PDB file of C-alpha atoms and ligand atoms in Angstrom:
ATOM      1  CA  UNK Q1488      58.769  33.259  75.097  1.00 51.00           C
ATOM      2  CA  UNK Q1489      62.385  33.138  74.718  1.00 79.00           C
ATOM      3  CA  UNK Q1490      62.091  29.624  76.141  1.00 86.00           C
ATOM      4  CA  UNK Q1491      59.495  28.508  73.783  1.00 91.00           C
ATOM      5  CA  UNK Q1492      61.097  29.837  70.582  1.00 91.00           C
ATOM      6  CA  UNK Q1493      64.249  28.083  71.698  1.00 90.00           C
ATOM      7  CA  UNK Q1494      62.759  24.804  72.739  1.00 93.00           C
ATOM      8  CA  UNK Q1495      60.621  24.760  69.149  1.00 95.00           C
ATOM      9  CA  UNK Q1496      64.442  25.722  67.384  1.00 93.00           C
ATOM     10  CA  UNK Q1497      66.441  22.957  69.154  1.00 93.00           C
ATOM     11  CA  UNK Q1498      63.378  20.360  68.528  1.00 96.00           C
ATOM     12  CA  UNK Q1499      63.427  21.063  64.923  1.00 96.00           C
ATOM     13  CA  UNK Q1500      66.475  22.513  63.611  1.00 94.00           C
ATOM     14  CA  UNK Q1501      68.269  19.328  62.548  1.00 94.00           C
ATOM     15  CA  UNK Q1502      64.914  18.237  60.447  1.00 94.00           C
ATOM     16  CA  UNK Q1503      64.201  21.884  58.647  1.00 94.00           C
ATOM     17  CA  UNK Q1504      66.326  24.441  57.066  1.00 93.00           C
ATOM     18  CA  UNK Q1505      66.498  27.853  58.574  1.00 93.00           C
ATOM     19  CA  UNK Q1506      63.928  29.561  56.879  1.00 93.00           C
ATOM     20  CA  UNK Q1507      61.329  26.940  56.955  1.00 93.00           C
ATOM     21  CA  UNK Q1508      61.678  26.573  60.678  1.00 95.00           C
ATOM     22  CA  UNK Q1509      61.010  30.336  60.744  1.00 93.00           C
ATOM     23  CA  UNK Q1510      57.996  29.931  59.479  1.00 93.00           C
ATOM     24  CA  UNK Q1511      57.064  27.515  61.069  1.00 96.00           C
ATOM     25  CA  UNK Q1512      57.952  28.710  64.406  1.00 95.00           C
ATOM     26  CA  UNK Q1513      55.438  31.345  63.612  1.00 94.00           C
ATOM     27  CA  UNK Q1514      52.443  29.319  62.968  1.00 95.00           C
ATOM     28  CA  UNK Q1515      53.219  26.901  65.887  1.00 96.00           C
ATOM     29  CA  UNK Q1516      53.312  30.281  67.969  1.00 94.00           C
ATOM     30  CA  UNK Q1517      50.385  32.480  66.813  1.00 94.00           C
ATOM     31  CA  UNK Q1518      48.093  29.963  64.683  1.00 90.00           C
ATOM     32  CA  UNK Q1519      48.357  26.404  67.001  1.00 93.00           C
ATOM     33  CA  UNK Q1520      48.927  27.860  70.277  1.00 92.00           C
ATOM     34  CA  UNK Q1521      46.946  31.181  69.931  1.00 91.00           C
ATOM     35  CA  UNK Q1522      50.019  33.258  71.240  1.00 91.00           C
ATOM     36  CA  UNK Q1523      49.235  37.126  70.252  1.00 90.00           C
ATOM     37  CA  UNK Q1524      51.403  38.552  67.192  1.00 89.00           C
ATOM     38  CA  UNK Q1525      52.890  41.299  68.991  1.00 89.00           C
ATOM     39  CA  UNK Q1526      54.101  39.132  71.940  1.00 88.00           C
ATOM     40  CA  UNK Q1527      55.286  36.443  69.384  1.00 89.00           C
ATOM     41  CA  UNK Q1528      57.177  39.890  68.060  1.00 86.00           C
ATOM     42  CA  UNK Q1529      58.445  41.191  71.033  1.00 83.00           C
ATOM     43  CA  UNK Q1530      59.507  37.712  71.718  1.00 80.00           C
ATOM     44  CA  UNK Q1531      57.759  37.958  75.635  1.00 81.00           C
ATOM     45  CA  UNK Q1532      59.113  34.962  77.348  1.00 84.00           C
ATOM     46  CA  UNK Q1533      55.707  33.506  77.484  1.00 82.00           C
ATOM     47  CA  UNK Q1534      55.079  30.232  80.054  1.00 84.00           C
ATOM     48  CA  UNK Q1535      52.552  27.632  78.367  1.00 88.00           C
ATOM     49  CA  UNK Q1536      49.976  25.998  80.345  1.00 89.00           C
ATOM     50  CA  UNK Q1537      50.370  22.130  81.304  1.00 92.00           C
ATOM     51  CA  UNK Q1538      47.600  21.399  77.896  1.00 92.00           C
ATOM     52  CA  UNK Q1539      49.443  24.027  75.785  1.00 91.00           C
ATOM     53  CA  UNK Q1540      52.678  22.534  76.571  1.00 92.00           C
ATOM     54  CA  UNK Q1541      51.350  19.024  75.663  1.00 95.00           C
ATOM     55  CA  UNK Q1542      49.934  20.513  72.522  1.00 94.00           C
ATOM     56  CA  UNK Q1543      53.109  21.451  71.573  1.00 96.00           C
ATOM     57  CA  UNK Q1544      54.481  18.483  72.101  1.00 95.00           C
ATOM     58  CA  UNK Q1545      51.739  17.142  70.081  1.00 96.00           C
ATOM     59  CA  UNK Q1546      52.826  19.310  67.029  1.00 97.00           C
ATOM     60  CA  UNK Q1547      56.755  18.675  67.141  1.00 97.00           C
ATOM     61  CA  UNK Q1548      55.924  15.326  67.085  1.00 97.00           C
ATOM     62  CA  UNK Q1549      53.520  15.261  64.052  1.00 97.00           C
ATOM     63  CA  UNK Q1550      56.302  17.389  62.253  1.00 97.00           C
ATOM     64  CA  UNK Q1551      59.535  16.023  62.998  1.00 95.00           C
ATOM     65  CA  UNK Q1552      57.145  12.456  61.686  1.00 95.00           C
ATOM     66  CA  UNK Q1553      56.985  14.760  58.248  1.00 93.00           C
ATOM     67  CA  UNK Q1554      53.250  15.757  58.585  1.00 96.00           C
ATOM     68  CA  UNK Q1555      52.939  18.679  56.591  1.00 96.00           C
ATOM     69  CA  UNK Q1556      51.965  21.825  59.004  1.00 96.00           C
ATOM     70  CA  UNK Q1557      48.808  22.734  56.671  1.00 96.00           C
ATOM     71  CA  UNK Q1558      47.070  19.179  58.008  1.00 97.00           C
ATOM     72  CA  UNK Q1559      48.430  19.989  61.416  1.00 96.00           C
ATOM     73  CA  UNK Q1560      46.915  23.513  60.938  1.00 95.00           C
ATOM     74  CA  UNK Q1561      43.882  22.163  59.560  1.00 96.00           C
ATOM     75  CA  UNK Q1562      43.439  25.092  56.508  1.00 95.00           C
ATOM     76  CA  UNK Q1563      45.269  26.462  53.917  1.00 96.00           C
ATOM     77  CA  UNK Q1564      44.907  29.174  52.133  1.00 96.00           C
ATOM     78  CA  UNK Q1565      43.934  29.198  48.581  1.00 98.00           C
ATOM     79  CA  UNK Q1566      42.481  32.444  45.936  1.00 98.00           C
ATOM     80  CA  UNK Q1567      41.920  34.793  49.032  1.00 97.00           C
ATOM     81  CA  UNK Q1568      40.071  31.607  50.854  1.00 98.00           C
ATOM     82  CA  UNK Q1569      40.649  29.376  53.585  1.00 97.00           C
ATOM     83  CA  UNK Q1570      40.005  25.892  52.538  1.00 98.00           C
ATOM     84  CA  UNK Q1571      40.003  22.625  55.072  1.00 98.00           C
ATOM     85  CA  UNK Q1572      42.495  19.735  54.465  1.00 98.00           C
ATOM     86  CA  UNK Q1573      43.366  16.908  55.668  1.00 97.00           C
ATOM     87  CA  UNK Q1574      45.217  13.848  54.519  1.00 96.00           C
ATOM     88  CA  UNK Q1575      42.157  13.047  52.141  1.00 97.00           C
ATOM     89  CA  UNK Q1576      42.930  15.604  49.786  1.00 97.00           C
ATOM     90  CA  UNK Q1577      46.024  17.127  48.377  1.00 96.00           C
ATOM     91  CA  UNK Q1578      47.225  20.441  49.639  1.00 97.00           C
ATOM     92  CA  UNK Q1579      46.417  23.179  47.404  1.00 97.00           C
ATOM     93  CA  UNK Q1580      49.193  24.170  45.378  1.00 95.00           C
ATOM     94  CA  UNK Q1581      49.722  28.259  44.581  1.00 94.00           C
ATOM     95  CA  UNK Q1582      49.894  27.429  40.702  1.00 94.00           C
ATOM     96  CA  UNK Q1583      47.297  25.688  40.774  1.00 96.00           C
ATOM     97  CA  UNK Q1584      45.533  29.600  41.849  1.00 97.00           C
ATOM     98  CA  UNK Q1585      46.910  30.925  38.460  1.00 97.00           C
ATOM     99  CA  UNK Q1586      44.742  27.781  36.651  1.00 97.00           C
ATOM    100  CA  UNK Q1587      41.607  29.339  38.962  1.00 98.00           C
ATOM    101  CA  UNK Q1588      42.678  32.970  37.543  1.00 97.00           C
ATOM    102  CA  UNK Q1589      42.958  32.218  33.974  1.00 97.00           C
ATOM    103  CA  UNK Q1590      39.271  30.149  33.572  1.00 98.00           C
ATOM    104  CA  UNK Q1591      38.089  33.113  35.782  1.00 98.00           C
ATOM    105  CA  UNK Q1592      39.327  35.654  33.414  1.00 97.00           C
ATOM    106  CA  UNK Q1593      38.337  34.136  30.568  1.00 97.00           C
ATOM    107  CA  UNK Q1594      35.483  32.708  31.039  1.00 98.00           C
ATOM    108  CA  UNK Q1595      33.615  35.553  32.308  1.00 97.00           C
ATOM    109  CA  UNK Q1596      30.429  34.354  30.967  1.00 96.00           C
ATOM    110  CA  UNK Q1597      30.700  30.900  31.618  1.00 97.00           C
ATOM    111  CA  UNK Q1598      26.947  29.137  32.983  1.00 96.00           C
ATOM    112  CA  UNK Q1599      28.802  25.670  33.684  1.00 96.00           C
ATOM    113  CA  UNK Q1600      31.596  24.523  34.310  1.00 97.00           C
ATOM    114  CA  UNK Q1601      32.974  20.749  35.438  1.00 97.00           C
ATOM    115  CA  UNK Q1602      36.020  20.402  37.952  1.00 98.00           C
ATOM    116  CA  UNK Q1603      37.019  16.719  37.500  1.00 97.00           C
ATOM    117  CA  UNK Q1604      39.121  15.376  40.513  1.00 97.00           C
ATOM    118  CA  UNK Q1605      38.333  18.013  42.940  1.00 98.00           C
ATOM    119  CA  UNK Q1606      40.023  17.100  46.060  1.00 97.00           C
ATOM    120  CA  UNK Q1607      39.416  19.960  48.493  1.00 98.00           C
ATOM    121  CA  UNK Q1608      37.540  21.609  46.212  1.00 98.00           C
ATOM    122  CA  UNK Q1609      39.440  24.277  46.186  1.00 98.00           C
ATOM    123  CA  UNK Q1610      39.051  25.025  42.365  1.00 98.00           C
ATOM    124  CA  UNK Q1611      35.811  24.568  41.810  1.00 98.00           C
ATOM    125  CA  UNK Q1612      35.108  26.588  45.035  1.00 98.00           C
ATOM    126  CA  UNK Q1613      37.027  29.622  44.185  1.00 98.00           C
ATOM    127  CA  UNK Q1614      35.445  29.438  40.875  1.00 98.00           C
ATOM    128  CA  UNK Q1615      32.123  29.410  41.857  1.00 98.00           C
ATOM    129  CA  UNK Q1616      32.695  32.207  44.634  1.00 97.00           C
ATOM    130  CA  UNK Q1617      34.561  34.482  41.699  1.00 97.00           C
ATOM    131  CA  UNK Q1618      31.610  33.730  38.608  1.00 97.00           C
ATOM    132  CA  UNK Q1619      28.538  33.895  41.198  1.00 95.00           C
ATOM    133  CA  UNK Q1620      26.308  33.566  38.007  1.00 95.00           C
ATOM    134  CA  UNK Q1621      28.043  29.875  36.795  1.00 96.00           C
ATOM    135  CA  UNK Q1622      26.607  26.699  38.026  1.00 96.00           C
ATOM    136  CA  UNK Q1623      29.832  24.374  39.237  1.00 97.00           C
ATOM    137  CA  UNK Q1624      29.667  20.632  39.041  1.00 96.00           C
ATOM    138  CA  UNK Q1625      32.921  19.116  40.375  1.00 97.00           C
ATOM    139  CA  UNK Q1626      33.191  15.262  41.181  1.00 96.00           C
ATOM    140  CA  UNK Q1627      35.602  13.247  42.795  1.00 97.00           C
ATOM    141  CA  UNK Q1628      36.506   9.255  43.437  1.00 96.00           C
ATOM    142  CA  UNK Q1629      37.189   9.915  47.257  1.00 97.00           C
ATOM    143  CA  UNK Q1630      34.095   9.833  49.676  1.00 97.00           C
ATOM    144  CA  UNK Q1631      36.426  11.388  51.732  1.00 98.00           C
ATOM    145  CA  UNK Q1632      37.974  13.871  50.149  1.00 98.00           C
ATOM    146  CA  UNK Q1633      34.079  14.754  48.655  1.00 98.00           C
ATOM    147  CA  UNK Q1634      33.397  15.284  52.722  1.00 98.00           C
ATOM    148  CA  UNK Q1635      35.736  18.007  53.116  1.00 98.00           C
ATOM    149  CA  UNK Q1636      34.999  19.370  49.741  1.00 98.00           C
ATOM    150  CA  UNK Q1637      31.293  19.818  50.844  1.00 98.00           C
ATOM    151  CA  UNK Q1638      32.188  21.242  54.165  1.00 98.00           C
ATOM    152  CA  UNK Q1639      34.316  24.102  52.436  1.00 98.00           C
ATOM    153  CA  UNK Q1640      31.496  24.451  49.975  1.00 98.00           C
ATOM    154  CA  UNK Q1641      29.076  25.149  52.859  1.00 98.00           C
ATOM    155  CA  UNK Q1642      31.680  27.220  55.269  1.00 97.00           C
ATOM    156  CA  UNK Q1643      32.571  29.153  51.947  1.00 98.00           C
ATOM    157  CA  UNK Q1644      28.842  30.028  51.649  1.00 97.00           C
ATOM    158  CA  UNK Q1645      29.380  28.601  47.743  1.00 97.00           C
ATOM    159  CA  UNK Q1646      27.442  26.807  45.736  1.00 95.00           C
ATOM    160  CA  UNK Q1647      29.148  23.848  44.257  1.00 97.00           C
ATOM    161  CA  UNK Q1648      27.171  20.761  43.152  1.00 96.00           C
ATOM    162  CA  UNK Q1649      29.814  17.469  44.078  1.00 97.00           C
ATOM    163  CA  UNK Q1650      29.586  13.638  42.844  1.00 95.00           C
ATOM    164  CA  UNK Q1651      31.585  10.723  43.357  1.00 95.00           C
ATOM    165  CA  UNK Q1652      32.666   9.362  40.105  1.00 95.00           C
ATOM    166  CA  UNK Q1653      35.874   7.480  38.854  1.00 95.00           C
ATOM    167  CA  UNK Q1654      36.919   9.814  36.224  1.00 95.00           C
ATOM    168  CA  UNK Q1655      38.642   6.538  34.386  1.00 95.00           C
ATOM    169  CA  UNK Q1656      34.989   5.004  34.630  1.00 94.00           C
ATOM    170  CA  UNK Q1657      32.941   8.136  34.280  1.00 90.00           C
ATOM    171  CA  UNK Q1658      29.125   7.218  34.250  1.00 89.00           C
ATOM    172  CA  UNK Q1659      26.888   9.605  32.569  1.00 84.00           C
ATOM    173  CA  UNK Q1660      24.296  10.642  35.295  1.00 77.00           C
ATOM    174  CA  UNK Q1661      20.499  10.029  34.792  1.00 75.00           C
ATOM    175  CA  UNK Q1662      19.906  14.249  34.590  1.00 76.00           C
ATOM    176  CA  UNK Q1663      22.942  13.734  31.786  1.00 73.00           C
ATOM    177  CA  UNK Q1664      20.479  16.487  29.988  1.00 74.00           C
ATOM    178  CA  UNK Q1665      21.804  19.039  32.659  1.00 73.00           C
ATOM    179  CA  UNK Q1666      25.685  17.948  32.247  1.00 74.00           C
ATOM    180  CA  UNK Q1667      25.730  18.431  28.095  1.00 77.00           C
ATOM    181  CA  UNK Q1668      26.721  21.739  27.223  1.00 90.00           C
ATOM    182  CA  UNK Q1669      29.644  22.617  29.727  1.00 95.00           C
ATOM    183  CA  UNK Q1670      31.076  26.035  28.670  1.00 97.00           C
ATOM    184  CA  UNK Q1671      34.513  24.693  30.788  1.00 98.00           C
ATOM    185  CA  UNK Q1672      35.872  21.570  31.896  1.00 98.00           C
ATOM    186  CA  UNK Q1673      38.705  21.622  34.115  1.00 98.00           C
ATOM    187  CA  UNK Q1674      40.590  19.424  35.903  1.00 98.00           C
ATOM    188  CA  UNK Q1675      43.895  18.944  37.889  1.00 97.00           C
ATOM    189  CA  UNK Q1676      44.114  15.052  38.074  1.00 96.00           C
ATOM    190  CA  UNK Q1677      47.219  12.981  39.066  1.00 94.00           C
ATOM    191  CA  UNK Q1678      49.703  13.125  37.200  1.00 92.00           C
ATOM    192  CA  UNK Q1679      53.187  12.299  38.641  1.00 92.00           C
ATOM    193  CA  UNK Q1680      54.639   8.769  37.325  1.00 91.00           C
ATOM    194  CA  UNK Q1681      55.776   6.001  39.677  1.00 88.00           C
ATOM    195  CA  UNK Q1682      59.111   6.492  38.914  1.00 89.00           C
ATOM    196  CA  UNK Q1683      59.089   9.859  39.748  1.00 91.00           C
ATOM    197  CA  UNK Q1684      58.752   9.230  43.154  1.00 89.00           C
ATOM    198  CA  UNK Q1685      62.892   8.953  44.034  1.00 87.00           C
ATOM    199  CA  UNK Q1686      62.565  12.775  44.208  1.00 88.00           C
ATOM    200  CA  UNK Q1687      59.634  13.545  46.294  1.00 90.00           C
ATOM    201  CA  UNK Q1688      59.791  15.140  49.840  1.00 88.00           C
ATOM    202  CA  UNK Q1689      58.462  12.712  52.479  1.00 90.00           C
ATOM    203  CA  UNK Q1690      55.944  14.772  54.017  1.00 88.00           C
ATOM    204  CA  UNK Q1691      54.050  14.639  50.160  1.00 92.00           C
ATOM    205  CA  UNK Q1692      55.458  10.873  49.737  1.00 90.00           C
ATOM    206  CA  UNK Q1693      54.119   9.847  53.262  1.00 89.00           C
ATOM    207  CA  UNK Q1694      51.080  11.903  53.734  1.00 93.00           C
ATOM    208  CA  UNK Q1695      49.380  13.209  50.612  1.00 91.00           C
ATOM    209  CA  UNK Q1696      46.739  10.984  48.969  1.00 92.00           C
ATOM    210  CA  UNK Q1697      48.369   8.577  46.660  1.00 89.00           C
ATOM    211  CA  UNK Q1698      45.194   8.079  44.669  1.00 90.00           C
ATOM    212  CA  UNK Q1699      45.592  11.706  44.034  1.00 91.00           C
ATOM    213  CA  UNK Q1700      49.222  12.192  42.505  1.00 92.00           C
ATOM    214  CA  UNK Q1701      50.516   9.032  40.950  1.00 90.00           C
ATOM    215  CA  UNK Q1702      50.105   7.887  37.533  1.00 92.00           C
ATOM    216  CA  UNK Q1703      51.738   4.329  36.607  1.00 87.00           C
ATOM    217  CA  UNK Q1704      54.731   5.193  33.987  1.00 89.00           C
ATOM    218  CA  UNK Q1705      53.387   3.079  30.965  1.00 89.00           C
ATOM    219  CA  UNK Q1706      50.068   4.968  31.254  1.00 91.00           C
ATOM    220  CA  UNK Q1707      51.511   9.208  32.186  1.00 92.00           C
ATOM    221  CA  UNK Q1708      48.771  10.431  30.443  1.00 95.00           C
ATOM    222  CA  UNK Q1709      45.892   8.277  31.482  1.00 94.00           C
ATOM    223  CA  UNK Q1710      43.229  10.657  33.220  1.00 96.00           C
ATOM    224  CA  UNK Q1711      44.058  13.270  30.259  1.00 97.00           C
ATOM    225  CA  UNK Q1712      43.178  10.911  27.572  1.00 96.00           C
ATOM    226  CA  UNK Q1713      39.825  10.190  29.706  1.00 96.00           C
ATOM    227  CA  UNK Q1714      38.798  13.664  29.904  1.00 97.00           C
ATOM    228  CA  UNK Q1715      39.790  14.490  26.682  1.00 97.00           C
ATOM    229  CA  UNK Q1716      37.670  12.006  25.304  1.00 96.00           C
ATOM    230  CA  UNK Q1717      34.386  13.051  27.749  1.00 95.00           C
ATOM    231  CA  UNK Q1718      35.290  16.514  26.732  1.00 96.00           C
ATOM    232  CA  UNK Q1719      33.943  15.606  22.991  1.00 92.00           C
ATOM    233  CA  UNK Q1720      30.405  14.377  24.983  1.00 90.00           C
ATOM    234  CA  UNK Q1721      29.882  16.962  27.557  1.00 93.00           C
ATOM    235  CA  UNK Q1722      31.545  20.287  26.429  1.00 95.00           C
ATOM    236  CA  UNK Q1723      29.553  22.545  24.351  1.00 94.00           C
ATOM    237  CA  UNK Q1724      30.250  23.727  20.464  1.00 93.00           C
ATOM    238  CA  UNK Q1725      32.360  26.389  22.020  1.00 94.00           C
ATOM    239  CA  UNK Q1726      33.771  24.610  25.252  1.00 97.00           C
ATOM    240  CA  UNK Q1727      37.541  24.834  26.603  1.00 98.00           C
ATOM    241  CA  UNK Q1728      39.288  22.110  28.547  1.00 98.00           C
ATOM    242  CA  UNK Q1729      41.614  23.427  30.754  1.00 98.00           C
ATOM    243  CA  UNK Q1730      44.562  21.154  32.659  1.00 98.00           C
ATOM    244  CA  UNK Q1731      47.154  21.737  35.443  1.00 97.00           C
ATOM    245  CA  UNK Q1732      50.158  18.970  33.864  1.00 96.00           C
ATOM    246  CA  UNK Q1733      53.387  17.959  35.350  1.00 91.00           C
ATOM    247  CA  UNK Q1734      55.926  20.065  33.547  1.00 89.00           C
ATOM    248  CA  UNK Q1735      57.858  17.034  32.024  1.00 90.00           C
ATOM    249  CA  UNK Q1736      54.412  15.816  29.855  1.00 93.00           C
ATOM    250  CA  UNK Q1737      53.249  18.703  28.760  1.00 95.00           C
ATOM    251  CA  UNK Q1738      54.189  18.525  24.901  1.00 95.00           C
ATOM    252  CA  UNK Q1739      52.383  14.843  24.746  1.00 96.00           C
ATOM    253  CA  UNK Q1740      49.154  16.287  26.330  1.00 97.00           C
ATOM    254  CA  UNK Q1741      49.344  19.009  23.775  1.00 98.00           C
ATOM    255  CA  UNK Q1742      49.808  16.550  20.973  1.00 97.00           C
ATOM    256  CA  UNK Q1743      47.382  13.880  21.965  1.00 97.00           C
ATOM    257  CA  UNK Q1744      44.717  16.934  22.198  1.00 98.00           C
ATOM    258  CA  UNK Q1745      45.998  18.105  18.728  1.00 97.00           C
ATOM    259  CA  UNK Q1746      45.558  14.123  17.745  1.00 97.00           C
ATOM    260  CA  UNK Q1747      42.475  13.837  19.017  1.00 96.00           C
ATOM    261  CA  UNK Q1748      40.945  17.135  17.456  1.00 96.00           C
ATOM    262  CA  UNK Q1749      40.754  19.620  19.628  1.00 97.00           C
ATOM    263  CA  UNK Q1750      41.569  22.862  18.449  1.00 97.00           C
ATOM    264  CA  UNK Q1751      43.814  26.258  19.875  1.00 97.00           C
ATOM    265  CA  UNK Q1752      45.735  23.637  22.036  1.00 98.00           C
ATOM    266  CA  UNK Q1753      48.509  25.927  23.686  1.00 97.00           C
ATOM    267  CA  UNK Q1754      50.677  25.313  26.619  1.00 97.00           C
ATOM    268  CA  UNK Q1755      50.984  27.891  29.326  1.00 97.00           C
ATOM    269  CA  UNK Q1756      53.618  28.787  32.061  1.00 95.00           C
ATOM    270  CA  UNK Q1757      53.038  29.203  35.627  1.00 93.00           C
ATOM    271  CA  UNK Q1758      54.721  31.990  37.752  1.00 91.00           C
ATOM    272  CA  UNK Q1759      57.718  29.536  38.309  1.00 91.00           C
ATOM    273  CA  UNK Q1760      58.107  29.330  34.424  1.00 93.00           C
ATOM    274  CA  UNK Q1761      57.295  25.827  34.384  1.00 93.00           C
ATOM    275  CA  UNK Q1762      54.890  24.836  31.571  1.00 94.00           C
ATOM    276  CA  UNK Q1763      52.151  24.042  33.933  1.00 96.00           C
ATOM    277  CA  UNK Q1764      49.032  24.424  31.760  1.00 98.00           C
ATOM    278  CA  UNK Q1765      47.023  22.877  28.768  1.00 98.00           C
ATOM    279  CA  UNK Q1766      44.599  24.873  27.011  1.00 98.00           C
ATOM    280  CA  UNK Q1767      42.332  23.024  24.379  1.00 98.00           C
ATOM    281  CA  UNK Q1768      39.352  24.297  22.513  1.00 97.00           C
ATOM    282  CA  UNK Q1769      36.438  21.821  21.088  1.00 93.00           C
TER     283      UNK Q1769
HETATM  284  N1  LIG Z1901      41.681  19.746  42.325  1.00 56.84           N
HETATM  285  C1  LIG Z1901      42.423  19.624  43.527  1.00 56.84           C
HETATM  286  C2  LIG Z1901      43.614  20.558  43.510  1.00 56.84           C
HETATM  287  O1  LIG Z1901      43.899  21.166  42.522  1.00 56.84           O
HETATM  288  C3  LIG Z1901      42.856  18.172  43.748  1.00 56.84           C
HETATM  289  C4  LIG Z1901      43.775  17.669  42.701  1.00 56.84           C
HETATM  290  C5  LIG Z1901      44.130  16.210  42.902  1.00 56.84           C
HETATM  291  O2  LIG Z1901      43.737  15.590  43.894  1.00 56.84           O
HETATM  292  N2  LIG Z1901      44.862  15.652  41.955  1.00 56.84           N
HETATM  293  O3  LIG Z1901      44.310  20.724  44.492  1.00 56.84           O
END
């Protein structure tokens, strides 16, 4: 074992700092190549196999290439649930579990809700596994991303109802009777400008879906205003739109939902006191 963690430190140390290639060192160890905890602990000088040590190989590779390790993995955790990913959806963020939390808590009652852009599916999933008596629509303009969202669905034993749909050219379904009414819509679309990309890591610039993060700058708020606007068809006298928002746009959203009617609009922190949230009443 002492071998193997030192191998996996040379390999990576110049492309991670310290703490990071802790971590990782522990997945590589006990998720990817099945090595026990306690030996992993007791740092056992463990000898890989000839296919283990390839494996390996396989993974320093992918990650010194920037891959993140939850699409190495293959699952990431998200509200207490494992949820697939690949490089079809984006990785489930942890504030976007606080979004999840909020509807959840105050929307107890809620008998439909909308998750527009659902990627993964991770928030319409954990919604509809934490409000077992709401029926969850979510949609999505990725085929692919709509795959994995229905496989977590099923492996989640949840009961999700997904459509592909271009949220910029939303067409009202033929059983639109069954979509009017929404106690909740939420959504997390993409919202990070063009010219925002200078700061991004690679292994989000490189592997995440573009279609999924980038707005173009003349345009930051262009899947809000969309909503917003099918919000006014499809939520009910009392409905709530909810939004995850990139911190440095959330006063506009605010004031295009004041602009456009809605009511209560407030803007909410996340546990890194960024203002990561839009609340908006019909
Ligand atoms: N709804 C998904 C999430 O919150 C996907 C969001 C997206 O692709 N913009 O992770």
């Amino acid at each position: 074992m002492n071998h193997l963690l030192s191998y996996i430190k040379k390999t990576l140390e110049s492309h991670f700092p310290p703490a990071e290639l802790k971590s990782l060192t522990k997945i590589i160890c006990c998720d990817l190549l099945e090595i026990s905890e306690l030996d992993f602990y007791v740092r056992k000088d463990i000898h890989l196999s000839e296919n283990k040590q390839k494996e390996l190989e396989t993974i320093l590779h992918r990650l010194i290439n920037h891959e993140p390790i939850q699409y190495i993995v293959g699952h990431t955790p998200f509200c207490g649930h494992s949820f697939e990913v690949n490089q079809h959806v984006l990785i489930p963020r942890p504030e976007t579990e606080e979004l999840v939390e909020l509807i959840a808590k105050e929307n107890p009652k809620a008998k439909l809700i909308f998750d527009m852009g659902t990627g993964s599916g991770c928030i319409a999933i954990s919604l509809s596994k934490k409000l077992p008596d709401c029926e969850v629509r979510a949609c999505d303009i990725s085929a692919e991303a709509l795959k994995v969202a229905r496989r977590n669905n099923k492996r989640l034993g949840a009961s999700v109802c997904f459509e592909k749909q271009n949220i910029l050219k939303y067409k009202f379904p033929a059983n639109l009777e069954e979509m009017l009414n929404l106690d909740v819509i939420v959504s997390n679309p993409p919202y990070i400008t063009e010219s925002e990309k200078a700061g991004m890591d690679p292994n989000v610039l490189e592997w995440e879906p573009a279609t999924a993060l980038f707005v173009p700058d003349d345009d930051p708020l262009l899947f809000y205003s969309c909503i917003a606007e099918l919000g006014f068809f499809l939520l009910s006298s009392e409905g709530k739109l909810y939004f995850e928002v990139n911190q440095a746009y959330g006063k506009e959203v605010c004031e295009m939902l004041n602009d456009m009617g809605y009511s209560r609009v407030r803007l909410i922190k996340d546990m890194f006191n960024n203002k990561r949230f839009v609340k908006a009443c019909i």
